[in-house]
Each structure stands twice: as C-alpha cells, then as structure tokens.
Short mmCIF file of C-alpha atoms and ligand atoms in Angstrom, two decimals:
data_model
loop_
_atom_site.label_atom_id
_atom_site.label_comp_id
_atom_site.label_asym_id
_atom_site.label_seq_id
_atom_site.Cartn_x
_atom_site.Cartn_y
_atom_site.Cartn_z
CA MET M 1 -80.78 33.16 -35.56
CA ASP M 2 -82.15 32.97 -39.09
CA PHE M 3 -83.95 29.80 -40.18
CA ALA M 4 -84.84 31.12 -43.64
CA LEU M 5 -83.31 29.71 -46.78
CA SER M 6 -81.98 32.13 -49.39
CA ASP M 7 -83.97 32.52 -52.62
CA GLU M 8 -81.27 30.52 -54.42
CA GLN M 9 -81.43 27.68 -51.88
CA ASP M 10 -85.21 27.65 -52.12
CA LEU M 11 -85.09 27.45 -55.90
CA ILE M 12 -82.48 24.68 -55.89
CA ARG M 13 -84.58 22.72 -53.42
CA SER M 14 -87.74 23.07 -55.55
CA THR M 15 -85.83 21.99 -58.65
CA ALA M 16 -84.41 18.98 -56.81
CA ARG M 17 -87.86 18.12 -55.47
CA GLN M 18 -89.38 18.20 -58.93
CA PHE M 19 -86.50 16.18 -60.40
CA ALA M 20 -86.81 13.63 -57.58
CA ASP M 21 -90.57 13.26 -58.08
CA GLU M 22 -90.60 13.24 -61.87
CA VAL M 23 -87.38 11.42 -62.76
CA ILE M 24 -85.98 9.46 -59.81
CA ARG M 25 -89.09 8.25 -58.00
CA PRO M 26 -90.85 6.66 -61.01
CA ALA M 27 -87.83 4.44 -61.70
CA ALA M 28 -87.05 3.50 -58.10
CA ASP M 29 -89.40 0.58 -57.51
CA GLU M 30 -88.66 -1.15 -60.78
CA ASN M 31 -84.91 -0.77 -60.32
CA ALA M 32 -85.23 -2.19 -56.81
CA ARG M 33 -87.34 -5.12 -58.01
CA LYS M 34 -84.85 -5.95 -60.75
CA SER M 35 -81.77 -5.19 -58.64
CA HIS M 36 -80.76 -2.87 -61.45
CA PHE M 37 -78.12 -0.18 -61.01
CA ASP M 38 -79.56 2.43 -63.34
CA THR M 39 -76.65 4.14 -65.06
CA ASP M 40 -79.03 6.19 -67.26
CA LEU M 41 -80.45 7.68 -64.09
CA VAL M 42 -76.97 8.35 -62.76
CA ARG M 43 -76.27 10.28 -65.97
CA LYS M 44 -79.41 12.37 -65.43
CA ILE M 45 -78.31 13.09 -61.85
CA ALA M 46 -74.92 14.16 -63.16
CA ASP M 47 -76.57 16.41 -65.75
CA GLN M 48 -78.39 18.16 -62.89
CA GLY M 49 -74.98 19.01 -61.42
CA TYR M 50 -75.59 16.96 -58.27
CA LEU M 51 -72.39 14.92 -58.48
CA GLY M 52 -69.75 17.17 -57.03
CA ALA M 53 -72.32 19.73 -55.90
CA ILE M 54 -69.91 21.11 -53.28
CA VAL M 55 -66.92 21.19 -55.61
CA PRO M 56 -65.92 24.68 -56.84
CA ARG M 57 -66.88 25.58 -60.39
CA GLU M 58 -63.25 25.80 -61.50
CA TYR M 59 -63.09 21.98 -61.15
CA GLY M 60 -66.43 21.36 -62.83
CA GLY M 61 -68.57 21.30 -59.69
CA ALA M 62 -71.66 23.35 -58.87
CA GLY M 63 -69.89 25.38 -56.19
CA LEU M 64 -72.72 25.02 -53.70
CA ASP M 65 -72.55 25.30 -49.93
CA TYR M 66 -73.21 22.36 -47.61
CA ILE M 67 -76.69 23.52 -46.59
CA THR M 68 -77.79 23.59 -50.24
CA TYR M 69 -76.08 20.25 -50.90
CA GLY M 70 -78.02 18.82 -47.92
CA LEU M 71 -81.30 20.08 -49.39
CA ILE M 72 -80.58 18.30 -52.68
CA VAL M 73 -79.56 15.09 -50.92
CA GLU M 74 -82.72 15.19 -48.79
CA GLU M 75 -84.91 15.40 -51.89
CA ILE M 76 -83.11 12.59 -53.70
CA GLY M 77 -83.12 10.50 -50.51
CA ARG M 78 -86.89 10.93 -50.25
CA ALA M 79 -87.24 9.52 -53.76
CA ASP M 80 -84.68 6.72 -53.73
CA SER M 81 -81.87 5.89 -51.30
CA ALA M 82 -80.05 3.84 -53.94
CA MET M 83 -79.57 6.94 -56.11
CA ARG M 84 -78.89 9.09 -53.04
CA THR M 85 -76.04 6.72 -52.24
CA VAL M 86 -74.47 7.52 -55.62
CA ILE M 87 -74.44 11.21 -54.76
CA SER M 88 -73.12 10.65 -51.24
CA VAL M 89 -70.25 8.43 -52.36
CA GLN M 90 -69.25 10.39 -55.43
CA THR M 91 -69.59 13.83 -53.88
CA SER M 92 -68.82 13.45 -50.21
CA LEU M 93 -66.44 10.53 -49.99
CA VAL M 94 -64.58 10.82 -53.28
CA CYS M 95 -64.76 14.41 -54.56
CA SER M 96 -64.51 16.13 -51.19
CA SER M 97 -61.43 14.02 -50.33
CA ILE M 98 -59.68 14.91 -53.57
CA LEU M 99 -60.64 18.55 -53.11
CA LYS M 100 -59.23 18.64 -49.60
CA TRP M 101 -56.20 16.37 -49.91
CA GLY M 102 -55.34 16.13 -53.60
CA ASN M 103 -52.53 18.12 -55.20
CA ASP M 104 -53.20 20.47 -58.11
CA ALA M 105 -52.59 17.84 -60.77
CA GLN M 106 -54.89 15.32 -59.06
CA LYS M 107 -57.65 17.90 -58.66
CA GLN M 108 -57.33 19.10 -62.27
CA LYS M 109 -57.35 15.58 -63.63
CA TYR M 110 -60.04 13.83 -61.61
CA LEU M 111 -62.55 16.35 -60.30
CA PRO M 112 -63.97 17.43 -63.70
CA LEU M 113 -64.36 13.77 -64.73
CA LEU M 114 -66.15 12.94 -61.47
CA CYS M 115 -68.33 16.06 -61.28
CA SER M 116 -69.58 15.53 -64.82
CA GLY M 117 -70.35 11.88 -64.11
CA GLU M 118 -68.11 10.77 -66.95
CA TRP M 119 -66.28 8.78 -64.29
CA LEU M 120 -67.60 7.21 -61.12
CA GLY M 121 -65.51 6.90 -58.02
CA CYS M 122 -65.57 4.58 -55.03
CA PHE M 123 -64.19 4.73 -51.50
CA GLY M 124 -62.23 1.65 -50.50
CA LEU M 125 -61.86 1.75 -46.72
CA THR M 126 -63.92 -1.15 -45.34
CA GLU M 127 -62.50 -4.67 -45.58
CA PRO M 128 -63.85 -8.14 -44.81
CA ASP M 129 -62.17 -7.97 -41.38
CA THR M 130 -62.05 -4.19 -40.94
CA GLY M 131 -65.25 -2.27 -40.25
CA SER M 132 -65.55 -0.02 -37.21
CA ASP M 133 -61.84 -0.45 -36.48
CA ALA M 134 -60.94 1.39 -39.67
CA ALA M 135 -57.32 1.96 -38.63
CA ASN M 136 -56.67 -1.77 -38.72
CA GLN M 137 -56.20 -2.03 -42.48
CA ARG M 138 -55.15 -5.47 -43.70
CA THR M 139 -54.64 -4.32 -47.28
CA ARG M 140 -50.94 -3.73 -47.86
CA ALA M 141 -49.15 -1.29 -50.16
CA THR M 142 -45.52 -2.04 -50.95
CA LYS M 143 -43.11 0.44 -52.53
CA VAL M 144 -41.82 -0.56 -55.97
CA ASP M 145 -40.07 1.34 -58.73
CA GLY M 146 -42.26 4.31 -59.74
CA GLY M 147 -45.15 3.54 -57.44
CA TRP M 148 -46.85 1.07 -55.14
CA ARG M 149 -48.22 -2.46 -55.40
CA ILE M 150 -51.43 -3.03 -53.46
CA ASN M 151 -52.69 -6.40 -52.23
CA GLY M 152 -55.74 -7.16 -50.13
CA ALA M 153 -59.52 -6.95 -50.29
CA LYS M 154 -62.26 -4.37 -49.80
CA MET M 155 -65.86 -5.03 -48.81
CA TRP M 156 -69.23 -3.26 -49.05
CA ILE M 157 -67.90 -0.77 -51.57
CA SER M 158 -70.70 1.29 -53.15
CA LEU M 159 -70.12 1.91 -56.88
CA GLY M 160 -67.21 -0.56 -56.77
CA ASN M 161 -68.28 -2.42 -59.91
CA HIS M 162 -68.67 0.76 -61.95
CA ALA M 163 -65.87 2.93 -60.57
CA ASN M 164 -63.23 4.30 -62.89
CA LEU M 165 -61.35 5.68 -59.91
CA ALA M 166 -61.00 3.95 -56.56
CA LEU M 167 -59.70 5.59 -53.40
CA ILE M 168 -57.92 2.67 -51.84
CA PHE M 169 -56.68 2.88 -48.26
CA ALA M 170 -53.79 0.55 -47.49
CA GLN M 171 -51.22 -0.01 -44.78
CA THR M 172 -47.62 0.68 -45.78
CA ASP M 173 -45.99 0.00 -42.41
CA PRO M 174 -48.01 -1.98 -39.85
CA GLU M 175 -45.78 -0.89 -36.95
CA LYS M 176 -46.92 2.69 -37.47
CA LYS M 177 -50.58 1.63 -37.06
CA HIS M 178 -52.95 4.35 -38.33
CA ARG M 179 -49.97 6.59 -39.14
CA GLY M 180 -48.75 4.07 -41.72
CA ILE M 181 -51.88 4.19 -43.87
CA GLY M 182 -51.77 5.70 -47.34
CA CYS M 183 -54.55 6.76 -49.69
CA PHE M 184 -54.03 5.61 -53.28
CA LEU M 185 -55.92 6.93 -56.28
CA VAL M 186 -56.29 3.79 -58.35
CA GLU M 187 -57.48 4.04 -61.94
CA THR M 188 -59.35 0.81 -62.51
CA GLU M 189 -59.20 0.52 -66.30
CA GLY M 190 -56.63 -1.98 -67.50
CA GLN M 191 -55.88 -3.16 -63.96
CA ASP M 192 -56.32 -6.92 -64.08
CA GLY M 193 -55.63 -7.12 -60.37
CA PHE M 194 -58.59 -4.86 -59.52
CA GLN M 195 -61.35 -7.45 -59.24
CA PRO M 196 -64.79 -6.20 -58.16
CA GLN M 197 -67.73 -8.53 -57.66
CA GLU M 198 -71.35 -7.59 -57.03
CA ILE M 199 -72.62 -8.45 -53.54
CA HIS M 200 -75.92 -10.31 -53.75
CA GLY M 201 -78.52 -10.93 -51.07
CA LYS M 202 -78.67 -7.45 -49.54
CA MET M 203 -81.74 -6.59 -47.44
CA GLY M 204 -82.25 -3.31 -49.30
CA LEU M 205 -80.65 -0.79 -51.65
CA HIS M 206 -81.26 -3.28 -54.44
CA GLY M 207 -80.88 -0.52 -57.00
CA SER M 208 -77.43 0.32 -55.68
CA ASP M 209 -74.12 -1.11 -56.86
CA THR M 210 -72.27 -2.75 -53.96
CA ALA M 211 -69.02 -4.63 -54.46
CA GLN M 212 -66.42 -6.70 -52.78
CA ILE M 213 -63.09 -6.00 -54.41
CA GLY M 214 -60.06 -8.21 -54.65
CA LEU M 215 -56.76 -6.32 -55.00
CA ASP M 216 -54.07 -8.47 -56.52
CA ASP M 217 -50.83 -6.60 -57.17
CA VAL M 218 -52.72 -3.49 -58.23
CA PHE M 219 -50.31 -0.77 -59.35
CA CYS M 220 -50.59 2.85 -58.24
CA PRO M 221 -48.00 5.28 -59.63
CA ASP M 222 -46.27 7.67 -57.21
CA GLU M 223 -48.13 10.67 -58.62
CA ASN M 224 -51.42 9.05 -57.54
CA VAL M 225 -50.63 8.87 -53.86
CA MET M 226 -53.02 11.37 -52.25
CA GLY M 227 -51.60 13.42 -49.38
CA GLU M 228 -48.54 11.98 -47.68
CA ILE M 229 -48.05 8.31 -46.96
CA GLY M 230 -49.26 8.09 -43.36
CA GLU M 231 -52.09 10.59 -43.81
CA GLY M 232 -54.53 7.98 -45.15
CA PHE M 233 -56.44 7.59 -41.89
CA LYS M 234 -56.97 11.32 -41.55
CA ILE M 235 -58.13 11.47 -45.15
CA ALA M 236 -60.64 8.69 -44.47
CA MET M 237 -61.94 10.37 -41.30
CA SER M 238 -62.32 13.76 -42.94
CA ALA M 239 -64.13 12.12 -45.88
CA LEU M 240 -66.53 10.57 -43.38
CA ASP M 241 -67.21 14.01 -41.90
CA SER M 242 -68.74 14.84 -45.26
CA GLY M 243 -70.15 11.36 -45.97
CA ARG M 244 -71.99 11.15 -42.65
CA TYR M 245 -73.55 14.53 -43.30
CA SER M 246 -74.81 13.30 -46.64
CA VAL M 247 -76.26 10.09 -45.16
CA ALA M 248 -77.97 12.17 -42.47
CA ALA M 249 -79.51 14.50 -45.08
CA GLY M 250 -80.68 11.51 -47.12
CA CYS M 251 -82.33 10.09 -44.00
CA VAL M 252 -84.21 13.35 -43.41
CA GLY M 253 -85.60 12.66 -46.89
CA ILE M 254 -86.70 9.18 -45.84
CA CYS M 255 -88.35 10.60 -42.70
CA GLN M 256 -90.17 13.19 -44.80
CA GLY M 257 -91.21 10.53 -47.31
CA CYS M 258 -92.65 8.45 -44.48
CA VAL M 259 -94.63 11.44 -43.16
CA ASP M 260 -95.97 12.30 -46.62
CA ALA M 261 -96.93 8.71 -47.47
CA SER M 262 -98.51 8.12 -44.04
CA VAL M 263 -100.55 11.33 -44.06
CA LYS M 264 -101.84 10.55 -47.55
CA TYR M 265 -102.69 6.95 -46.78
CA SER M 266 -104.28 7.61 -43.41
CA THR M 267 -106.51 10.38 -44.72
CA GLU M 268 -107.73 8.18 -47.61
CA ARG M 269 -108.00 4.80 -45.93
CA LYS M 270 -111.29 4.24 -44.09
CA GLN M 271 -112.00 1.82 -41.27
CA PHE M 272 -114.99 1.92 -38.91
CA ASP M 273 -116.60 4.32 -41.45
CA ARG M 274 -114.01 7.05 -41.05
CA PRO M 275 -110.50 7.88 -42.24
CA ILE M 276 -107.96 6.16 -40.01
CA ALA M 277 -106.25 9.58 -39.62
CA SER M 278 -109.17 10.54 -37.37
CA PHE M 279 -108.06 8.04 -34.74
CA GLN M 280 -105.91 9.46 -31.98
CA LEU M 281 -103.50 6.54 -32.01
CA VAL M 282 -102.80 7.09 -35.71
CA GLN M 283 -102.36 10.83 -35.21
CA ALA M 284 -99.90 10.09 -32.43
CA MET M 285 -97.80 8.06 -34.88
CA LEU M 286 -97.94 10.86 -37.47
CA ALA M 287 -97.03 13.49 -34.89
CA GLU M 288 -94.01 11.57 -33.62
CA MET M 289 -92.79 11.03 -37.18
CA LYS M 290 -93.11 14.75 -37.87
CA VAL M 291 -91.24 15.73 -34.69
CA LYS M 292 -88.36 13.36 -35.46
CA THR M 293 -88.23 14.58 -39.07
CA ASP M 294 -87.99 18.23 -38.06
CA ALA M 295 -85.44 17.54 -35.33
CA ALA M 296 -83.26 15.52 -37.73
CA ARG M 297 -83.44 18.29 -40.32
CA MET M 298 -82.39 20.92 -37.78
CA LEU M 299 -79.38 18.84 -36.76
CA VAL M 300 -78.39 18.48 -40.41
CA PHE M 301 -78.76 22.26 -40.88
CA ARG M 302 -76.53 22.88 -37.87
CA ALA M 303 -73.82 20.53 -39.14
CA GLY M 304 -74.07 22.12 -42.60
CA TRP M 305 -73.82 25.63 -41.16
CA LEU M 306 -70.70 24.67 -39.21
CA LYS M 307 -69.15 23.27 -42.39
CA ASP M 308 -70.10 26.34 -44.41
CA THR M 309 -68.60 28.65 -41.81
CA GLY M 310 -65.40 26.64 -41.53
CA GLN M 311 -65.87 25.55 -37.92
CA PRO M 312 -65.04 22.15 -36.38
CA ASN M 313 -68.01 19.87 -36.95
CA THR M 314 -67.03 16.22 -36.48
CA THR M 315 -69.10 15.81 -33.30
CA GLU M 316 -72.11 17.72 -34.64
CA THR M 317 -71.97 15.68 -37.85
CA SER M 318 -71.97 12.47 -35.81
CA ILE M 319 -74.93 13.79 -33.80
CA ALA M 320 -76.82 14.53 -37.03
CA LYS M 321 -75.90 11.17 -38.54
CA TYR M 322 -76.83 9.24 -35.41
CA PHE M 323 -80.15 10.99 -34.88
CA ALA M 324 -81.28 11.19 -38.51
CA THR M 325 -80.50 7.55 -39.33
CA GLU M 326 -82.17 6.21 -36.18
CA ALA M 327 -85.14 8.53 -36.78
CA ALA M 328 -85.46 7.27 -40.34
CA VAL M 329 -85.38 3.62 -39.24
CA TRP M 330 -88.06 4.44 -36.68
CA CYS M 331 -90.20 6.42 -39.14
CA ALA M 332 -90.02 3.70 -41.80
CA ASN M 333 -91.15 1.09 -39.30
CA GLU M 334 -93.95 3.32 -38.03
CA ALA M 335 -95.04 4.23 -41.56
CA ILE M 336 -95.59 0.55 -42.30
CA GLN M 337 -97.71 0.35 -39.15
CA VAL M 338 -99.86 3.22 -40.43
CA HIS M 339 -100.24 1.47 -43.79
CA GLY M 340 -101.17 -1.85 -42.19
CA GLY M 341 -101.05 -4.82 -44.57
CA SER M 342 -100.68 -2.47 -47.55
CA GLY M 343 -97.33 -1.34 -46.19
CA TYR M 344 -95.98 -4.84 -46.38
CA ALA M 345 -95.93 -4.92 -50.21
CA ASP M 346 -94.09 -2.67 -52.63
CA ASP M 347 -97.24 -0.92 -53.94
CA PHE M 348 -96.43 1.86 -51.46
CA PRO M 349 -93.00 3.47 -51.01
CA VAL M 350 -92.80 2.64 -47.29
CA GLU M 351 -91.86 -0.99 -47.93
CA ARG M 352 -88.76 0.13 -49.85
CA TYR M 353 -87.99 2.82 -47.27
CA PHE M 354 -88.01 0.15 -44.58
CA ARG M 355 -85.58 -2.15 -46.40
CA ASP M 356 -83.32 0.64 -47.71
CA VAL M 357 -83.06 2.56 -44.46
CA ARG M 358 -81.72 -0.26 -42.33
CA VAL M 359 -78.17 0.06 -43.60
CA THR M 360 -77.92 3.74 -42.68
CA THR M 361 -77.28 3.04 -38.99
CA LEU M 362 -74.49 0.71 -40.10
CA TYR M 363 -72.57 2.28 -42.96
CA GLU M 364 -70.33 5.31 -42.67
CA GLY M 365 -69.99 4.45 -38.99
CA THR M 366 -72.52 2.55 -36.90
CA SER M 367 -74.73 4.33 -34.39
CA GLN M 368 -72.45 2.91 -31.70
CA ILE M 369 -69.38 4.54 -33.31
CA GLN M 370 -71.23 7.87 -33.53
CA LYS M 371 -72.06 7.60 -29.81
CA LEU M 372 -68.40 6.93 -29.00
CA ILE M 373 -67.36 10.01 -30.97
CA ILE M 374 -70.00 12.08 -29.13
CA GLY M 375 -69.08 10.55 -25.77
CA ARG M 376 -65.40 11.30 -26.30
CA ALA M 377 -66.20 14.92 -27.17
CA LEU M 378 -68.19 15.22 -23.94
CA THR M 379 -65.73 13.52 -21.60
CA GLY M 380 -62.35 13.77 -23.29
CA ILE M 381 -62.03 10.01 -22.77
CA ASN M 382 -61.52 7.69 -25.76
CA ALA M 383 -63.59 4.62 -24.93
CA LEU M 384 -61.74 2.65 -27.63
CA VAL M 385 -58.34 2.85 -25.96
CA PRO M 386 -57.90 0.08 -23.37
CA SER M 387 -57.17 1.63 -19.95
N1 LIG D 401 -60.72 14.51 -39.52
C1 LIG D 401 -59.38 14.49 -39.64
N2 LIG D 401 -58.58 13.74 -38.84
C2 LIG D 401 -59.19 12.99 -37.91
C3 LIG D 401 -60.59 12.98 -37.73
C4 LIG D 401 -61.36 13.78 -38.58
N3 LIG D 401 -62.70 13.80 -38.47
N4 LIG D 401 -60.91 12.12 -36.72
C5 LIG D 401 -59.73 11.64 -36.27
N5 LIG D 401 -58.71 12.15 -36.98
C6 LIG D 401 -57.28 11.91 -36.78
C7 LIG D 401 -56.92 12.24 -35.35
O1 LIG D 401 -56.59 13.61 -35.23
C8 LIG D 401 -55.73 11.36 -35.10
O2 LIG D 401 -54.59 11.97 -35.66
P1 LIG D 401 -53.10 11.77 -35.07
O3 LIG D 401 -52.59 10.51 -35.66
O4 LIG D 401 -52.34 12.95 -35.56
O5 LIG D 401 -53.21 11.70 -33.58
C9 LIG D 401 -56.05 10.13 -35.92
O6 LIG D 401 -56.99 10.52 -36.93
C10 LIG D 401 -56.62 9.00 -35.10
O7 LIG D 401 -57.87 9.44 -34.61
P2 LIG D 401 -58.64 8.79 -33.39
O8 LIG D 401 -57.75 8.81 -32.19
O9 LIG D 401 -59.95 9.47 -33.30
O10 LIG D 401 -58.84 7.29 -33.83
P3 LIG D 401 -59.56 6.16 -33.01
O11 LIG D 401 -58.96 4.91 -33.50
O12 LIG D 401 -59.62 6.45 -31.57
O13 LIG D 401 -61.10 6.26 -33.43
C11 LIG D 401 -62.92 5.91 -34.91
C12 LIG D 401 -61.45 6.24 -34.69
C13 LIG D 401 -63.49 4.74 -34.17
C14 LIG D 401 -63.74 7.14 -34.60
C15 LIG D 401 -62.86 5.61 -36.39
O14 LIG D 401 -62.07 4.44 -36.56
C16 LIG D 401 -64.18 5.44 -37.03
O15 LIG D 401 -64.84 6.43 -37.35
N6 LIG D 401 -64.57 4.19 -37.28
C17 LIG D 401 -65.70 3.89 -38.08
C18 LIG D 401 -65.26 3.75 -39.48
C19 LIG D 401 -66.38 3.87 -40.41
O16 LIG D 401 -67.19 4.79 -40.33
N7 LIG D 401 -66.42 2.95 -41.33
C20 LIG D 401 -67.47 2.89 -42.28
C21 LIG D 401 -66.95 3.20 -43.62
S1 LIG D 401 -68.27 3.13 -44.75
S2 LIG D 401 -67.62 4.35 -46.06
#
C-alpha cells in the first residue's frame, strides 16, 4: 500500500493551499458577516480550474482524478465552507451528472460553460416535503408538444439564485414511484416560471447562495431530458456518490483548520503563567482532533481511490461522508472549547467553522441516511422498506 501523493498531486495541493490562504480565507469572514455571495471569488475559483476539476479536458475541465479533486476541496473547505459548497455543487452534483448521464450534445453544450464558471449550475432534488425520502418527488413533469412542463417547488438549493442551468428532478408518473422520475436540464434565463428566492435565517454558510425555487409551468425541451425518463432517481443517487465525497473532503479541511487554529491559540494563550497547550486536558483535546482529522482523511482517500480505479464505492463514500462530517462537527465544537471565550466571537475562524459545519451532517444525506446505507451493505436488509 502506497500512501504517497504523486509530485503532481503534491504541487496541486500546495497551489490550492496557497490560493485558499491568500485569496479565499481573507474574504470569508466579511462575506459571512454581510451574508454576501461573492461572485468575484467564484470567478477566481473558476480561473483556478477548480469548477469541473474532474471533468476531462476535452469538455473544458481540468481532467483530474478524485484523489486530487479531494485535496483541492479539502484546502478550500479549510478556508471557507461557503466557497467549498460552490465547488461541490458545480463539480460533483452538476458536472459529474452531465458527464455520466448526458448525451454528446448536452456534454458539448453545458460542460465547457460550467467548467469555465461562465455558467453556474444547481441541483434541484430536495423539496419542501421531500428530504431523506428523495424518491417521493412532488414536483410533476407533464409531456407537452416538444418537451415537458414542470410544476412544483424545490428547497435548500445551493446556487439556486445564480444558476443558469438547473438539474430539476420531477415525477412523470407517480404510479411508477422512483422509476417514474426524470432529470430535466432547465435553462433558467427567460423562464418566468423559474422563481428562486434567497433563504434567510440560516445558522451558517452565510456566504453561500441558498434558494427555494418555485416551478410554475417551467418548460424543458425534449433534447434537455438527461438520460431516460425514469432514470432520474439513479442519476440523483450517482450524483450524490460524488457530492458526498466532496462534502467529506471539505470537512477534512474543517477538521484540519480546527487543529491548526487550536494549536496556534493554545501555544500562544497563557493562563496560570504558562501556555494553555502545556495542560494535559488541552493536549487531550488537540490529540483527539488530530486523530479524527487523520482518520477522516484516510476514509476520503479510500473512497477517492475506489472512484479512480472504477470500483463500486457508494458504501465507502457514505462511510467517509458520515465520519468526516461528524468529526468536523466535533472538532469545531472542541476548537471553540480550546479558544474559550475568544472562540465565541468571529475574531477567530473557529466560530465560523462551528456555524458552517452543522449543515454537513444534514445535507447530501443525513448521518442517519448514511448509516442506513452502510447497514444495508452489511446486512443486505433495507431498513427503509416496511417488513
Ligand atoms: N447509484 C446509482 N443508482 C443507485 C444508487 C447509486 N448510488 N443507489 C441506488 N440506486 C438505484 C438502485 O439501484 C435502485 O435501482 P432500481 O430501480 O433499478 O432497483 C434505485 O436507485 C432505488 O434505490 P434504493 O432501493 O437504494 O432506494 P431506497 O429508496 O431504498 O433508498 C436512499 C434510497 C434512502 C438511500 C436515498 O433516498 C437517499 O440517499 N436519500 C437521501 C437523499 C439525500 O441525500 N438528499 C439530500 C440531497 S442534498 S443535494
């Protein structure tokens, strides 16, 4: 077993680290304070080639493997989860779906626009009444001349207010349950019925764009149906195989950020005439953070390696997502404890980590859903199907 990164991976990681520290991090607190979705920063991220990192070069991507993509996402996640979310949604949920399920024309048309950042995309699966039970789509698509009319609503959609292209999942035939769902590539410009609204009052990710979207007779032409009608649920699940990996990698970044901030603070801060890092109870907190960070990173590497070698990886991705997100929530909480009262204000990054991290055990599948996926893989029993 070889744990070493290649020279290229090492270089890409150092470049991402420098970019995260010099460009992303300095803007993060102010954007969070002002609840500002920083499109200039998104442009800079695009210019780095991070949107569509795993998309082949022929479609305008960087043609990187999943391990390298994970390294980039970790570094950006360490600097700012709001900007990491942009990469995860655009690259993993939108681009990877089009790459896997789109036809030639759809790939040629949309991937270069998305990889360059000229367009943003969003992933419209969750609805006001449809979260974990993703197969139970209330949004309806009805066949009309030349295409489909879509009616319904989507909720918690990252990038929804800025998206030029929306992947909208909708039920075409409720009797077929998950096998009736279609995936529609909806161009938002000029669609009066596509009505996004910013969601206010979030606990964290204040620098991220999060929308609820009304869909009122939105038109999608036949050529923009992705895959076959009925394959929508599989498309969504395979997108989440990539999305959950990206969230996990971002959470390794939060864990690492918590370790770095806590080591720095505890070695500088003095109480009882000595640095608080010299107290055993503080070192115990640092040590546990470090162990969880390393373990989370290893699980992300394993999931990435399985993806890069073309092996099944849904369960291992869920394991990585579950562990890394819970570890990051734990580390952020513990990092505030190390910082004491100083950790309770936004002068130190740990306050933002704490607020931003909380959503990661919820979105792209709750920790409970990840456990059900892992439990089913172990037992062969689907705990969601009533016996
Ligand atoms: N890739 C491709 N296809 C997949 C898949 C995957 N990772 N996982 C499941 N499928 C397919 C199955 O093969 C099955 O296909 P058939 O119709 O041919 O039998 C179909 O999808 C149904 O799968 P499954 O039986 O696993 O569905 P369940 O309803 O039992 O469970 C869960 C689905 C709960 C795992 C799923 O609904 C889920 O992940 N929910 C959480 C949703 C979520 O993460 N939402 C957050 C979105 S934020 S972007």
